[in-house]
């Protein structure tokens, strides 16, 4: 069965019109005859959205009872039984009520897609999991309902529903999003122009990145090599010289002029050793480009201009930034240089910028060398000079110039042989020597026009000519091969130096290493494969690039790593000399994989060690702190049962009160120990329901004196989605801790307020406070602050309170009380759809 297609309407904020756009699309499809149903759409009492539901078939919702309240959720079973072509599912990040088929709505959608049903849904940018921290820093609100980025990225279509902040605020003011009594609070908090502008930018950039991924996949699948200037991508060509920093900064300024500009710095290690790159300088430039938001790439290329242009076209770049050559004027006799060549061959789709710098014209570290591995054009010219040159020289000497003597003729022919060796190598030079000797014998050695030689001296002269020609050609060819070997080793050393630097920098990402292999060798995809034994199938431990190989047999290049691991590359066949560097990469990939697994095992070991520490501390607490109230209870009971003493009613009452206090202390200690044990073992399962704070907080004050706490819980607060039992226990621990450290006569303040979709409970005391360095440590198990006596408890109250808060998707933090003291801030999620009506409290919703 074919998997259904997913279409997502993405918005920057509630109210931009995602649900309206989704319903409009549904009406268009119904008019075309598509079987389309509404699986779940929430109109939030917005008249225009509600009207759009008319004329669409709606699947009845499933009713679920939870803690005495009936909720409605999408009926996945009914949708699967109905099997429409298209299902509309609103609010993809929604968390389902306990007892539902799945925990999250996006998991319901995955079931529909797996059944072959197309799904259209909606998401706000703040609900993407990877953007949680960014959204919190912008709005001050941590989104609790999130959806994994991968779920959204896998969508077949993502359509951005965009609206300017001014238009959205006008829509809000007109009452098209919230009720009139909530408009002022929303406009002054969550829907401020700055918040909306930042969220809109996030949405635009995220969608732009997704579009870029689609474009890259399309170009790869259709083998499109021509550059499409969809966005500004600037490639900076680095030589490893000091001018690289200037080029990177200039490229960054160019990128800032266009929205979404990207800088890619590339260093090409050329095999003929033309550059004297400093590894230290390259490391500095890598850090600089990464600090400016760009990326650094290291590539091996036989010809720098060609390799640079291939890289630029491969990443769909629009501009290339190069520095003016550092060569001196006389060195241009060896060629026009990289900059001029790139500018000439870039074509109309690539702009080339030549940037002046302080190092221009000061000379390079090494003289310009000729290519060690001769290109096709060089070989052709070598054969032309070696074979055609002697013929032209013969024509010139026999018909134009007077006779210059046999010795001079031989020197002229020897000059052509040397030129052929310099241009084309050994074989053109040998051919030149043979052709030259034959022409010398036929035209210039008596008797002429015959291959016989009358004078023995001329025989010796021609023999010496042939010997010198062959010797010179051999020496030139040997020097070229030695130069190529040295340059090759240098290029390999540069790559291995970069690889060693990544190890020293602690880069442990397997995907990053495989991406470096792909870029270095110009491959389409790279995969690290492994298997448990010789008969087991191969599994992919990590891969980069499209369509990675699933077995070494299907790869263009495979590099074994041990007995049961291999690095598989697809794209082209590598020469044998490249396999030495590839082997180093493969070995490093195996090390990185082992390091990742060892790190995972170390994390598990730390968790076990922490559990063991908790158990040890628990035994210590049982051996001392629990025995103290037991000893008091036992002493009081023994005294009451003693027949030797006649206790007065006042004494009996005092002893009974001591027994009751000891039992209460014992019950509190045992309760905290059991709660901590449940948290450590992960067996705390909160039963979330909607409840008012004023129903729970007063019940949490039973363990403290009546006049020690002041309550400030407004009636206008929204309901919270919490487990009442866990919330009561958390607040009780916080209040007891605050009362314990408050000065005599000072009352602890327990207040509450709302902010966006969160409700904050603040427990304020005027005690000694806690320094900033200790604010996180006080939430660790078995920690008592300062000089608290042993009988003051086992130090679990705050740890249990934070654990319960996090179990309810809340947070617990400590702040300084203005004027001295400590404030515990317990942040709880507001009930879905509940919004504060106080004007200073922000409101959020999902459309």
mmCIF file of C-alpha atoms in Angstrom, residues 628-786:
data_model
loop_
_atom_site.group_PDB
_atom_site.id
_atom_site.type_symbol
_atom_site.label_atom_id
_atom_site.label_comp_id
_atom_site.label_asym_id
_atom_site.label_seq_id
_atom_site.Cartn_x
_atom_site.Cartn_y
_atom_site.Cartn_z
ATOM 1 C CA UNK A 628 15.467 10.166 65.245
ATOM 2 C CA UNK A 629 11.635 10.497 65.140
ATOM 3 C CA UNK A 630 11.309 6.783 65.856
ATOM 4 C CA UNK A 631 13.439 7.189 68.980
ATOM 5 C CA UNK A 632 11.246 10.072 70.162
ATOM 6 C CA UNK A 633 8.054 8.101 69.539
ATOM 7 C CA UNK A 634 9.402 5.036 71.320
ATOM 8 C CA UNK A 635 10.547 7.100 74.335
ATOM 9 C CA UNK A 636 7.147 8.793 74.669
ATOM 10 C CA UNK A 637 5.253 5.504 74.350
ATOM 11 C CA UNK A 638 7.530 3.826 76.918
ATOM 12 C CA UNK A 639 6.962 6.716 79.304
ATOM 13 C CA UNK A 640 3.188 6.487 78.956
ATOM 14 C CA UNK A 641 3.224 2.746 79.569
ATOM 15 C CA UNK A 642 5.445 3.036 82.620
ATOM 16 C CA UNK A 643 3.554 2.014 85.824
ATOM 17 C CA UNK A 644 6.127 3.625 88.113
ATOM 18 C CA UNK A 645 5.204 7.191 87.253
ATOM 19 C CA UNK A 646 1.799 8.817 87.646
ATOM 20 C CA UNK A 647 1.559 11.212 84.718
ATOM 21 C CA UNK A 648 -0.630 14.276 84.946
ATOM 22 C CA UNK A 649 -3.046 15.099 82.157
ATOM 23 C CA UNK A 650 -0.776 17.912 80.962
ATOM 24 C CA UNK A 651 2.232 15.526 80.826
ATOM 25 C CA UNK A 652 0.236 12.900 78.984
ATOM 26 C CA UNK A 653 -0.966 15.482 76.483
ATOM 27 C CA UNK A 654 2.616 16.674 75.936
ATOM 28 C CA UNK A 655 3.868 13.132 75.381
ATOM 29 C CA UNK A 656 1.010 12.377 72.968
ATOM 30 C CA UNK A 657 1.768 15.590 71.100
ATOM 31 C CA UNK A 658 5.398 14.513 70.797
ATOM 32 C CA UNK A 659 4.272 11.145 69.432
ATOM 33 C CA UNK A 660 2.044 12.868 66.891
ATOM 34 C CA UNK A 661 4.810 15.266 65.777
ATOM 35 C CA UNK A 662 7.278 12.407 65.447
ATOM 36 C CA UNK A 663 4.780 10.375 63.418
ATOM 37 C CA UNK A 664 4.143 13.351 61.151
ATOM 38 C CA UNK A 665 7.874 13.868 60.645
ATOM 39 C CA UNK A 666 8.309 10.171 59.975
ATOM 40 C CA UNK A 667 5.420 10.159 57.510
ATOM 41 C CA UNK A 668 6.884 13.172 55.697
ATOM 42 C CA UNK A 669 10.368 11.625 55.497
ATOM 43 C CA UNK A 670 9.078 8.267 54.281
ATOM 44 C CA UNK A 671 6.832 10.011 51.742
ATOM 45 C CA UNK A 672 9.746 11.986 50.318
ATOM 46 C CA UNK A 673 11.937 8.881 50.187
ATOM 47 C CA UNK A 674 9.269 6.939 48.333
ATOM 48 C CA UNK A 675 8.639 9.857 45.975
ATOM 49 C CA UNK A 676 12.352 10.185 45.232
ATOM 50 C CA UNK A 677 12.537 6.457 44.566
ATOM 51 C CA UNK A 678 9.657 6.734 42.093
ATOM 52 C CA UNK A 679 11.344 9.636 40.335
ATOM 53 C CA UNK A 680 14.663 7.815 40.089
ATOM 54 C CA UNK A 681 13.044 4.706 38.629
ATOM 55 C CA UNK A 682 10.840 6.682 36.235
ATOM 56 C CA UNK A 683 7.585 5.245 37.578
ATOM 57 C CA UNK A 684 5.898 8.607 38.191
ATOM 58 C CA UNK A 685 2.938 8.731 35.807
ATOM 59 C CA UNK A 686 1.020 11.988 36.243
ATOM 60 C CA UNK A 687 -2.713 11.964 35.651
ATOM 61 C CA UNK A 688 -3.162 15.357 34.028
ATOM 62 C CA UNK A 689 -6.491 17.142 34.316
ATOM 63 C CA UNK A 690 -7.683 20.722 34.312
ATOM 64 C CA UNK A 691 -8.054 22.272 37.752
ATOM 65 C CA UNK A 692 -7.995 25.669 39.445
ATOM 66 C CA UNK A 693 -5.009 26.534 41.611
ATOM 67 C CA UNK A 694 -7.198 27.716 44.487
ATOM 68 C CA UNK A 695 -8.493 24.144 44.809
ATOM 69 C CA UNK A 696 -5.027 22.675 45.346
ATOM 70 C CA UNK A 697 -2.727 25.247 46.947
ATOM 71 C CA UNK A 698 -4.691 25.706 50.204
ATOM 72 C CA UNK A 699 -4.675 21.939 50.734
ATOM 73 C CA UNK A 700 -0.854 21.976 50.573
ATOM 74 C CA UNK A 701 -0.570 24.199 53.672
ATOM 75 C CA UNK A 702 -1.716 21.630 56.210
ATOM 76 C CA UNK A 703 1.795 20.832 57.411
ATOM 77 C CA UNK A 704 2.741 24.383 58.485
ATOM 78 C CA UNK A 705 1.380 26.717 61.208
ATOM 79 C CA UNK A 706 -1.752 28.595 60.222
ATOM 80 C CA UNK A 707 -0.326 32.131 60.497
ATOM 81 C CA UNK A 708 2.963 31.359 58.731
ATOM 82 C CA UNK A 709 1.732 31.668 55.133
ATOM 83 C CA UNK A 710 0.006 34.435 53.184
ATOM 84 C CA UNK A 711 -1.960 33.382 50.078
ATOM 85 C CA UNK A 712 -2.475 35.527 46.959
ATOM 86 C CA UNK A 713 -4.217 33.345 44.335
ATOM 87 C CA UNK A 714 -6.382 35.499 42.004
ATOM 88 C CA UNK A 715 -9.700 34.017 40.977
ATOM 89 C CA UNK A 716 -9.192 35.194 37.391
ATOM 90 C CA UNK A 717 -6.270 32.824 36.798
ATOM 91 C CA UNK A 718 -6.759 30.263 34.028
ATOM 92 C CA UNK A 719 -7.041 26.613 34.920
ATOM 93 C CA UNK A 720 -3.866 24.553 34.858
ATOM 94 C CA UNK A 721 -3.303 21.116 33.302
ATOM 95 C CA UNK A 722 -1.604 19.241 36.150
ATOM 96 C CA UNK A 723 -1.830 16.211 38.392
ATOM 97 C CA UNK A 724 -3.482 17.621 41.554
ATOM 98 C CA UNK A 725 -1.755 15.132 43.843
ATOM 99 C CA UNK A 726 1.723 15.848 42.501
ATOM 100 C CA UNK A 727 1.068 19.592 42.514
ATOM 101 C CA UNK A 728 -0.111 19.513 46.129
ATOM 102 C CA UNK A 729 2.989 17.567 47.175
ATOM 103 C CA UNK A 730 5.317 19.939 45.294
ATOM 104 C CA UNK A 731 3.762 23.084 46.796
ATOM 105 C CA UNK A 732 3.730 21.505 50.265
ATOM 106 C CA UNK A 733 7.457 20.769 50.069
ATOM 107 C CA UNK A 734 8.207 24.294 48.842
ATOM 108 C CA UNK A 735 6.135 25.933 51.578
ATOM 109 C CA UNK A 736 7.588 23.735 54.319
ATOM 110 C CA UNK A 737 11.102 24.535 53.136
ATOM 111 C CA UNK A 738 10.330 28.292 53.032
ATOM 112 C CA UNK A 739 8.767 28.270 56.517
ATOM 113 C CA UNK A 740 11.737 26.340 57.886
ATOM 114 C CA UNK A 741 14.214 29.051 56.815
ATOM 115 C CA UNK A 742 12.017 32.123 57.358
ATOM 116 C CA UNK A 743 12.804 34.354 60.366
ATOM 117 C CA UNK A 744 10.416 34.264 63.277
ATOM 118 C CA UNK A 745 7.401 36.473 62.676
ATOM 119 C CA UNK A 746 7.932 36.657 58.894
ATOM 120 C CA UNK A 747 5.180 35.110 56.815
ATOM 121 C CA UNK A 748 5.841 33.170 53.608
ATOM 122 C CA UNK A 749 4.029 34.591 50.582
ATOM 123 C CA UNK A 750 2.469 32.157 48.098
ATOM 124 C CA UNK A 751 1.270 34.023 45.001
ATOM 125 C CA UNK A 752 0.297 33.085 41.457
ATOM 126 C CA UNK A 753 0.132 34.849 38.096
ATOM 127 C CA UNK A 754 -0.294 33.941 34.426
ATOM 128 C CA UNK A 755 1.996 34.571 31.473
ATOM 129 C CA UNK A 756 1.075 33.438 27.967
ATOM 130 C CA UNK A 757 0.175 29.743 28.198
ATOM 131 C CA UNK A 758 1.903 29.278 31.570
ATOM 132 C CA UNK A 759 0.917 29.898 35.195
ATOM 133 C CA UNK A 760 3.576 30.730 37.796
ATOM 134 C CA UNK A 761 3.332 29.897 41.501
ATOM 135 C CA UNK A 762 5.873 31.851 43.571
ATOM 136 C CA UNK A 763 6.814 30.868 47.127
ATOM 137 C CA UNK A 764 8.626 33.851 48.685
ATOM 138 C CA UNK A 765 10.544 33.784 51.959
ATOM 139 C CA UNK A 766 12.725 36.325 53.781
ATOM 140 C CA UNK A 767 15.332 33.857 54.985
ATOM 141 C CA UNK A 768 19.102 33.908 54.445
ATOM 142 C CA UNK A 769 18.776 33.187 50.712
ATOM 143 C CA UNK A 770 21.107 31.078 48.580
ATOM 144 C CA UNK A 771 24.086 32.341 46.521
ATOM 145 C CA UNK A 772 23.873 31.964 42.749
ATOM 146 C CA UNK A 773 26.427 29.153 42.742
ATOM 147 C CA UNK A 774 24.225 27.051 45.008
ATOM 148 C CA UNK A 775 20.828 27.618 43.399
ATOM 149 C CA UNK A 776 21.031 24.499 41.243
ATOM 150 C CA UNK A 777 22.695 22.384 43.920
ATOM 151 C CA UNK A 778 19.822 22.776 46.386
ATOM 152 C CA UNK A 779 17.614 20.735 44.045
ATOM 153 C CA UNK A 780 19.917 17.721 44.202
ATOM 154 C CA UNK A 781 18.824 14.805 46.416
ATOM 155 C CA UNK A 782 20.071 14.707 50.029
ATOM 156 C CA UNK A 783 21.239 18.316 50.020
ATOM 157 C CA UNK A 784 20.640 20.630 53.012
ATOM 158 C CA UNK A 785 21.620 24.247 52.758
ATOM 159 C CA UNK A 786 24.086 25.816 55.174
#
